[in-house]
CSV table of C-alpha atoms in Angstrom, one decimal:
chain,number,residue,atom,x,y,z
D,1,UNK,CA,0.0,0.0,0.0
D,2,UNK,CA,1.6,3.3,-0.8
D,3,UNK,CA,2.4,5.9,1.6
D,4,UNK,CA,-0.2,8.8,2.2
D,5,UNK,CA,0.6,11.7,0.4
D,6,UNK,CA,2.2,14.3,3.3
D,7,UNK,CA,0.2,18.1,3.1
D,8,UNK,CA,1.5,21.1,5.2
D,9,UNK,CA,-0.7,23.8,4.8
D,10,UNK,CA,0.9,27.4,6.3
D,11,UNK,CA,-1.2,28.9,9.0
D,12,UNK,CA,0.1,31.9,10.5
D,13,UNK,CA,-2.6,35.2,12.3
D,14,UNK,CA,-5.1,36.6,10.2
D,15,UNK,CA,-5.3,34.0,7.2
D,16,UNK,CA,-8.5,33.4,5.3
D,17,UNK,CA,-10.4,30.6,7.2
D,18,UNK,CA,-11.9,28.6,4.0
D,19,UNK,CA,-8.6,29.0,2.3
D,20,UNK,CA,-6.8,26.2,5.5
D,21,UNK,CA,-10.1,24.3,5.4
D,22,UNK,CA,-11.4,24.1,2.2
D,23,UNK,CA,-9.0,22.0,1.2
D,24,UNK,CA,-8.2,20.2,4.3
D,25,UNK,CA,-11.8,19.2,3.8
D,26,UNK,CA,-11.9,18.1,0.6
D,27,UNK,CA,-8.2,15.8,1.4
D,28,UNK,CA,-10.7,14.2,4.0
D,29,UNK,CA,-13.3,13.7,2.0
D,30,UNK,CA,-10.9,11.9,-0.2
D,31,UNK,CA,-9.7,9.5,3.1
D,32,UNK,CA,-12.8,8.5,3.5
D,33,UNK,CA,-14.0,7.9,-0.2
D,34,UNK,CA,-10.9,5.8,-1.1
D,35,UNK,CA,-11.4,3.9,2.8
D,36,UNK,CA,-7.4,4.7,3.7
D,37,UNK,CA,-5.3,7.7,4.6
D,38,UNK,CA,-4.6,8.9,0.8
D,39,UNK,CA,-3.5,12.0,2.5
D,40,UNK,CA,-2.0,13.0,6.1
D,41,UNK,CA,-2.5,17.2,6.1
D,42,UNK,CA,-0.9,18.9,9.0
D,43,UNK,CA,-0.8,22.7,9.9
D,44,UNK,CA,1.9,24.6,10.5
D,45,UNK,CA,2.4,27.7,11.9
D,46,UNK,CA,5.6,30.2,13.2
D,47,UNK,CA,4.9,29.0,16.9
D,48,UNK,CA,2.5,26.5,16.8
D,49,UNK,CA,-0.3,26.5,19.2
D,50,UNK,CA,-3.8,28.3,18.2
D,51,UNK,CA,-3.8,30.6,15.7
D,52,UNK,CA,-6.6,33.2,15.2
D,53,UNK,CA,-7.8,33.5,11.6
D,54,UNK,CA,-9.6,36.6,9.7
D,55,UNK,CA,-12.8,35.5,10.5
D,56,UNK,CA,-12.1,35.2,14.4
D,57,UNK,CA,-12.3,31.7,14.2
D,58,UNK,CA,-9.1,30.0,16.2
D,59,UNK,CA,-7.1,26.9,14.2
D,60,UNK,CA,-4.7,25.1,15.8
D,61,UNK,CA,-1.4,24.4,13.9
D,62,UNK,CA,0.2,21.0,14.3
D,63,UNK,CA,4.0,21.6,14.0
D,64,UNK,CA,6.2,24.8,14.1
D,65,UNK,CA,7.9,25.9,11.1
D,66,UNK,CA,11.0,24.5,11.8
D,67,UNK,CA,9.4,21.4,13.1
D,68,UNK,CA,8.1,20.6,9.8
D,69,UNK,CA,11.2,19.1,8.0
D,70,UNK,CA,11.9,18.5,4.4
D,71,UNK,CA,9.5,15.4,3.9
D,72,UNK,CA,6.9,17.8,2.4
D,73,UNK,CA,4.3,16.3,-0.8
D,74,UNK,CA,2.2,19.3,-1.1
D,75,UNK,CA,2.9,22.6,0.4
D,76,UNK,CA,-0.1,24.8,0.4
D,77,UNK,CA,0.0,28.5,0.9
D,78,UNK,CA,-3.2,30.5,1.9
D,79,UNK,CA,-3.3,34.1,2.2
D,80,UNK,CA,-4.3,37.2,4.2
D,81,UNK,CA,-5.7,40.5,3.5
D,82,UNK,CA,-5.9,44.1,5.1
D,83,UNK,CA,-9.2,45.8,4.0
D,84,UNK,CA,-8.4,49.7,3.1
D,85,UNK,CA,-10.2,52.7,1.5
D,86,UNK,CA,-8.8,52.1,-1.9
D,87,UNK,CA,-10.2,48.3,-1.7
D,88,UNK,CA,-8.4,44.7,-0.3
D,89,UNK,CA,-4.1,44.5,-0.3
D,90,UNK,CA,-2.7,41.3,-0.3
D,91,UNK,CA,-0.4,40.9,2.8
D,92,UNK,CA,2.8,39.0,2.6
D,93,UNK,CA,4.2,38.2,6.5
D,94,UNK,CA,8.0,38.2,6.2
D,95,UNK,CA,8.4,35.3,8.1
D,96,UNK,CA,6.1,33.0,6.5
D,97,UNK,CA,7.5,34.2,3.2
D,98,UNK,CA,11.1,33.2,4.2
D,99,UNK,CA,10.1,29.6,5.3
D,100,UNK,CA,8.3,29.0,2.2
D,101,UNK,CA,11.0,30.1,0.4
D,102,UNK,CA,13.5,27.7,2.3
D,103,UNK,CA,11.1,24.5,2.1
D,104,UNK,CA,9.3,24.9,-1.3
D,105,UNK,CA,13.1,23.3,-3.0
D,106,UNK,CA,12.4,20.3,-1.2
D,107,UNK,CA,8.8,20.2,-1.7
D,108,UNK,CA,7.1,17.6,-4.6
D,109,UNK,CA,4.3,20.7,-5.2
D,110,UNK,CA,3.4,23.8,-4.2
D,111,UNK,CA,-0.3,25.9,-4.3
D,112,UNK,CA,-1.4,28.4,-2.8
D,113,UNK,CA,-4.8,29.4,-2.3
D,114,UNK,CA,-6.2,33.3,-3.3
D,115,UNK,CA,-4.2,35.5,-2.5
D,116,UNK,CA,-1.6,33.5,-1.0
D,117,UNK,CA,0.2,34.0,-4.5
D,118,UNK,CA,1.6,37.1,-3.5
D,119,UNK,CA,3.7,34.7,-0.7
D,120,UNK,CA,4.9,32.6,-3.1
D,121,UNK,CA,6.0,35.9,-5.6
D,122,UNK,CA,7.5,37.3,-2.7
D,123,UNK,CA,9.6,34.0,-2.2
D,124,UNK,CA,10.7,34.2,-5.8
D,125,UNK,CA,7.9,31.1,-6.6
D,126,UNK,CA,6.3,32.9,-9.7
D,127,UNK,CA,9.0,34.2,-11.6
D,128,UNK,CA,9.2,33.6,-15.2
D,129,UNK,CA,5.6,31.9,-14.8
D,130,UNK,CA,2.1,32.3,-15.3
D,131,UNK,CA,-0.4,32.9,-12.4
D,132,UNK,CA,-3.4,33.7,-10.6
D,133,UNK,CA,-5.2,35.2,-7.6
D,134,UNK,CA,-8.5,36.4,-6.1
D,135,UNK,CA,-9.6,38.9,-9.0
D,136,UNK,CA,-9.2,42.1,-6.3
D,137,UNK,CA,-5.8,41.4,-6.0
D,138,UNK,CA,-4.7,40.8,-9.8
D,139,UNK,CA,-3.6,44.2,-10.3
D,140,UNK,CA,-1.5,44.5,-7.2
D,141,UNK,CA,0.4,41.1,-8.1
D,142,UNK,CA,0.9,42.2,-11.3
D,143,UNK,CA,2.4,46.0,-10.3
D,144,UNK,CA,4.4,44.2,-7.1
D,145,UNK,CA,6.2,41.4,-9.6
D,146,UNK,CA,6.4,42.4,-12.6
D,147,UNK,CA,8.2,39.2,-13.9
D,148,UNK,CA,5.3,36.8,-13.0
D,149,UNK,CA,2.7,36.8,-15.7
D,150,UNK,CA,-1.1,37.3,-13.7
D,151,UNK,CA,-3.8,35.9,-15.4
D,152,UNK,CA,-6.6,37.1,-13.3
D,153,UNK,CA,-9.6,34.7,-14.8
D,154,UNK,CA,-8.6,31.1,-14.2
D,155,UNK,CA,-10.1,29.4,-10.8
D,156,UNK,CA,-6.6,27.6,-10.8
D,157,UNK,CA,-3.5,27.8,-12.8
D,158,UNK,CA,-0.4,25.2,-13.0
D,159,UNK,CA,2.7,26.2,-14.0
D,160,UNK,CA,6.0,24.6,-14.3
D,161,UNK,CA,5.3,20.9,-13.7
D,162,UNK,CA,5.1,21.5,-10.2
D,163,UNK,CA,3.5,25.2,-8.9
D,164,UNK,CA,-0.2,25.5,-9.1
D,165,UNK,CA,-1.9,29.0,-7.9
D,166,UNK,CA,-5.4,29.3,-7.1
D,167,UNK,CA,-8.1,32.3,-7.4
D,168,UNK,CA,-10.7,34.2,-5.1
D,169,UNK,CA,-11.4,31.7,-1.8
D,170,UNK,CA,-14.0,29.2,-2.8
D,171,UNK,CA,-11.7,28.2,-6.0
D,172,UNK,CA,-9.3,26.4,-3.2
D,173,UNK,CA,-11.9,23.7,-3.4
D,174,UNK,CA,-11.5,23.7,-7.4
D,175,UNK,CA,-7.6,23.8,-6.7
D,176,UNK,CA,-7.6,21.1,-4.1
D,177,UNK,CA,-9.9,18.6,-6.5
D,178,UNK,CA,-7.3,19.0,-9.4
D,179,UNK,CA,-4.5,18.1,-6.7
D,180,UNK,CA,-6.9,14.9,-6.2
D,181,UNK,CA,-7.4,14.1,-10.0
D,182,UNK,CA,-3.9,14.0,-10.4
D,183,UNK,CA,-2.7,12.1,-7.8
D,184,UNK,CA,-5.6,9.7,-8.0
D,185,UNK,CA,-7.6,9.9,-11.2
D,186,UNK,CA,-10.3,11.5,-12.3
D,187,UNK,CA,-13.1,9.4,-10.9
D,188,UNK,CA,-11.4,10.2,-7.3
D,189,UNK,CA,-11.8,13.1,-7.8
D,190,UNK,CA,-15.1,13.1,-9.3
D,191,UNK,CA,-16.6,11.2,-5.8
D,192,UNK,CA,-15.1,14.0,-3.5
D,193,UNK,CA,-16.9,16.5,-5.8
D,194,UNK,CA,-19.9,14.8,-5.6
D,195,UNK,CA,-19.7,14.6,-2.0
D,196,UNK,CA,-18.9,18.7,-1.7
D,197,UNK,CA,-22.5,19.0,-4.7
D,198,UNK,CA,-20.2,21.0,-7.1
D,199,UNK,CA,-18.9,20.2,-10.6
D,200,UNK,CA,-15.6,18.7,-10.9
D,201,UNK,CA,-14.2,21.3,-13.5
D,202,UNK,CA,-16.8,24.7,-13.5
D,203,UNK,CA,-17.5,26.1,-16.8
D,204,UNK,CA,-16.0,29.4,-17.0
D,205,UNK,CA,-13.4,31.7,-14.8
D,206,UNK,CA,-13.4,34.0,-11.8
D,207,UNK,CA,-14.8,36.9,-13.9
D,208,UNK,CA,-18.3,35.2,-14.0
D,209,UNK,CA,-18.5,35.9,-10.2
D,210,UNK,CA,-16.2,39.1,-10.2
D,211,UNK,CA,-16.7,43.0,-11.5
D,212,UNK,CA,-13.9,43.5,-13.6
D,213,UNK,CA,-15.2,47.7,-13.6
D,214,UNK,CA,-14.1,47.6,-9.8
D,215,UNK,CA,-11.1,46.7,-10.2
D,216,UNK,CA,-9.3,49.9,-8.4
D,217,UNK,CA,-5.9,51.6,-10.3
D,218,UNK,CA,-3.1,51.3,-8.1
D,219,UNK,CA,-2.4,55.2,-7.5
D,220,UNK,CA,-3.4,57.2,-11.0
D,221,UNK,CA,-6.6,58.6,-10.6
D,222,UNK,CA,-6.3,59.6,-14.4
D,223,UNK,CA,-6.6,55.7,-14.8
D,224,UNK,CA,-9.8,55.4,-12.9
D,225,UNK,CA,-11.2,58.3,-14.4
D,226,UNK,CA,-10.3,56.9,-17.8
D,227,UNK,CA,-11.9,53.8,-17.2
D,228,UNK,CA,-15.4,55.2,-16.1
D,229,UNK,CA,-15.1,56.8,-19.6
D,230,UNK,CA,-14.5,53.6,-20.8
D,231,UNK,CA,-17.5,52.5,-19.0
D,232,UNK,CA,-20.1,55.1,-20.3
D,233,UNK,CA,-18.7,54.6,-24.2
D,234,UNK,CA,-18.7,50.6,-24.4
D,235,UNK,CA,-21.3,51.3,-27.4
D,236,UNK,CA,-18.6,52.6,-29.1
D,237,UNK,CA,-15.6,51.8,-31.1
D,238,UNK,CA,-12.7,52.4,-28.3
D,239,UNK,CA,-9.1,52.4,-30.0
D,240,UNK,CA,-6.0,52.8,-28.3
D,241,UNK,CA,-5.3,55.6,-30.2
D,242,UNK,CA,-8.2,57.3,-28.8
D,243,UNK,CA,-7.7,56.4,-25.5
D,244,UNK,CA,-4.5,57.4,-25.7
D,245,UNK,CA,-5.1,60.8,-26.9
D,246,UNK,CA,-7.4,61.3,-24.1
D,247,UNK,CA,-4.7,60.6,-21.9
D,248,UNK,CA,-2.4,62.6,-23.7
D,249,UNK,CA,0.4,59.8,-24.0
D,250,UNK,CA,1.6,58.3,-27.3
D,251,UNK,CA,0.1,54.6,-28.0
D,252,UNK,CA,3.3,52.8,-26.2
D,253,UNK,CA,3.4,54.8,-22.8
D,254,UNK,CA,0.0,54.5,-22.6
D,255,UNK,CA,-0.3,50.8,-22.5
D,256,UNK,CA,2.7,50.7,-20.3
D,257,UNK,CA,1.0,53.0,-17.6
D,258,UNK,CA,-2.6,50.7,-18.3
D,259,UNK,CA,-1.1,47.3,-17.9
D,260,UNK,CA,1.3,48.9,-14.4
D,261,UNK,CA,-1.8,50.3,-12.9
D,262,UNK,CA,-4.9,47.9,-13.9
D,263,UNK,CA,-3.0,44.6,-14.8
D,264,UNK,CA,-4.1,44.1,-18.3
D,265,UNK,CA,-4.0,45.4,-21.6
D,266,UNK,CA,-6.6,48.5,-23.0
D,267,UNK,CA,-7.8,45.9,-25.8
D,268,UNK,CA,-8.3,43.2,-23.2
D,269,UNK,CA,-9.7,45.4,-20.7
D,270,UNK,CA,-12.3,46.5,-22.6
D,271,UNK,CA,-13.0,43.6,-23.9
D,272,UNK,CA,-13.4,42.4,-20.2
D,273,UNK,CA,-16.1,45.1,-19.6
D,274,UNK,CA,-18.2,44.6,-22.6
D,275,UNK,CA,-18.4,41.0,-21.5
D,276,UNK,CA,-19.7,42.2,-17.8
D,277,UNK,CA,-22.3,44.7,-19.6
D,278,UNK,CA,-23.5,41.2,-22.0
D,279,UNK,CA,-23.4,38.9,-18.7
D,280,UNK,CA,-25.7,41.2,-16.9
D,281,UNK,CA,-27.8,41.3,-19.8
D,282,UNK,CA,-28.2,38.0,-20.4
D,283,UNK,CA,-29.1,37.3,-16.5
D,284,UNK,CA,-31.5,39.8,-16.2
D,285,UNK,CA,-33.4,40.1,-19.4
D,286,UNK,CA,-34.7,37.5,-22.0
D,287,UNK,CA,-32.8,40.4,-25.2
D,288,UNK,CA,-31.7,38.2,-28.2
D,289,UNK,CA,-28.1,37.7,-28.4
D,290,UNK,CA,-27.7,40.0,-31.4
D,291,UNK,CA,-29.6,42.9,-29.1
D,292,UNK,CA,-26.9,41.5,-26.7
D,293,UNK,CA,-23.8,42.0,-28.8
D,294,UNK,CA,-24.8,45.0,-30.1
D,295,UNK,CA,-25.9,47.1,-26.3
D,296,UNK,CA,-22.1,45.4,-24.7
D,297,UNK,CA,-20.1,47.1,-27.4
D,298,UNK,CA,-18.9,43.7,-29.0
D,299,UNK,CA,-21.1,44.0,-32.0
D,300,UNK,CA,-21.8,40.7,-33.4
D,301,UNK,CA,-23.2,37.7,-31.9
D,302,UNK,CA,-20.3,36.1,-33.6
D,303,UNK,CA,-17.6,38.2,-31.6
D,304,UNK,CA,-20.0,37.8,-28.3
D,305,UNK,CA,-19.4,33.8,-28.9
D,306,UNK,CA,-15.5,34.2,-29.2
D,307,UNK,CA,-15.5,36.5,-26.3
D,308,UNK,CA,-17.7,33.9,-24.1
D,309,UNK,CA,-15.4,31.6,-24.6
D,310,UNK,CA,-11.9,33.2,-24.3
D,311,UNK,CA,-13.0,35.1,-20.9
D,312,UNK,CA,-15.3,32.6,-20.0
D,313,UNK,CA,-15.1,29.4,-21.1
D,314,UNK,CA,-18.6,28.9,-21.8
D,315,UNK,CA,-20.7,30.1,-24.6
D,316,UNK,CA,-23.6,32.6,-24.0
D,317,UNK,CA,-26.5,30.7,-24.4
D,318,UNK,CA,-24.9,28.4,-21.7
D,319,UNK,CA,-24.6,31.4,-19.7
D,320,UNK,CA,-27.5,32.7,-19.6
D,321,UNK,CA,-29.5,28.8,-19.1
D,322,UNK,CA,-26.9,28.5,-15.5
D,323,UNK,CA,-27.8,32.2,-14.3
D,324,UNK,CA,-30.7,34.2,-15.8
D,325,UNK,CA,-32.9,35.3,-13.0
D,326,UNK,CA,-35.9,36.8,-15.1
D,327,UNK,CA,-39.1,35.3,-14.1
């Protein structure tokens, strides 16, 4: 019988509470499906003992950092937030940064959960590679490392063989699955998903629960203004030329200071918003799709398709069967 694959998830003051036990649930549920210990998850923390998370709930960790050794499987990293004016920042503890950075050599695989990818950026994790995080955070990744590619629409991304990141909080459960399905197979992973009543592999991104338009601009208020212009003129053809203009930057500093502030390209971004105008108009009223493509900005019910799909990954008809609300 093989050995149970050993998890250390990092615990340390203030983390997300789902983001420890989401998947410390679903490596349970996978125990008891498969009847043996398929996992053996342990927290750890920088002094052990209880540990009070965001929510006020306390979680006790099982080892001490430096308890926790080098026989690491699956090193999971969750993350923690500070809540201010301009929207949530990331928060990367020093210390729990420097020990994921000294264990994650030794370690099989590495996750982490929300917007525990800023830890693993601040370790060095990321660079060169492609990631994600909880949508509010994209922007700020992408400004703070500017060598790690964010992708702020997948529920869960894997890079390099071995280093997965995962999006906004409830994705850890998405994350953790896929962990399952590879160490186990599909159909493992398929029980535990019908155990938790969600689908194995969602149809679609982040973006169909988040408001790309409140996405904040990391210190340029010319950016925010810009983008509520953006927001009023969807209808409209929108060029970089013209936005540039507006801004009164040529075509290539403009992009530049677009991409540092908000994450993303103008074309992308704007292609982003007419997408949230068409969601919201196919949940909430029964307009045909060429009404549809034509109110977003995306014109065609041919471009509205591609669009679906490439932000997405579902079509809109599909869309709008899962979440219209009209009675």
């Amino acid at each position: 019988m093989s050995t149970a694959h050993r998890v250390v998830i990092a615990l340390f003051p203030n983390v997300d509470l789902l983001d420890v036990t989401g998947p410390a649930e679903v490596f349970a549920l996978a125990n008891r499906i498969g009847g043996r210990a398929l996992y053996d998850v342990r927290l750890a923390g920088p002094q052990g003992g209880p540990v009070t998370t965001a929510a006020g709930v306390r979680l006790l960790a099982d080892l001490r950092f430096d308890e926790v050794g080098d026989q690491v499987d699956t090193l999971l990293v969750p993350g923690a937030v500070d809540v201010t004016p301009d929207g949530p920042r990331a928060l990367t503890d020093p210390e729990v940064v420097a020990w994921v950075r000294r264990i994650a050599p030794a370690t099989r695989r590495v996750a982490s959960v929300c917007v525990g990818a800023h830890i693993l950026a601040e370790a060095g994790l990321l660079d060169g590679l492609t990631a994600t995080t909880h949508w509010s955070t994209a922007a700020q990744l992408a400004a703070d490392h500017p060598n790690v590619t964010v992708d702020p629409d997948p529920i869960f991304v894997r890079s390099s063989g071995r280093v997965w990141t995962g999006a906004g909080i409830s994705a850890c459960l998405d994350l953790t699955l896929a962990l399952v399905a590879e160490d186990h197979g599909e159909e493992a992973a398929l029980a535990v998903a019908r155990e938790l009543v969600m689908y194995l592999k969602r149809q679609g991104g982040q973006s169909q629960f988040s408001v790309p338009l409140a996405h904040a601009a990391l210190g340029r208020r010319d950016i925010d203004d810009l983008r509520l212009w953006i927001a009023e003129h969807l209808a409209e053809e929108l060029t970089t030329t013209e936005l540039a203009a507006r801004m009164g930057l040529s075509q290539r500093q403009f992009t530049r200071v677009f991409r540092q502030q908000t994450g993303t390209t103008p074309a992308a971004y704007i292609e982003s918003a007419r997408v949230e105008i068409a969601r919201r108009l196919l949940e909430a009223t029964d307009l045909p799709l060429p009404q549809v493509a034509a109110d977003s900005g995306l014109g065609s019910v041919e471009t509205l398709h591609r669009a679906f799909r490439r932000r997405l990954g579902t079509g809109p008809g599909s869309y709008r069967r899962r979440f219209h609300t009209v009675a």
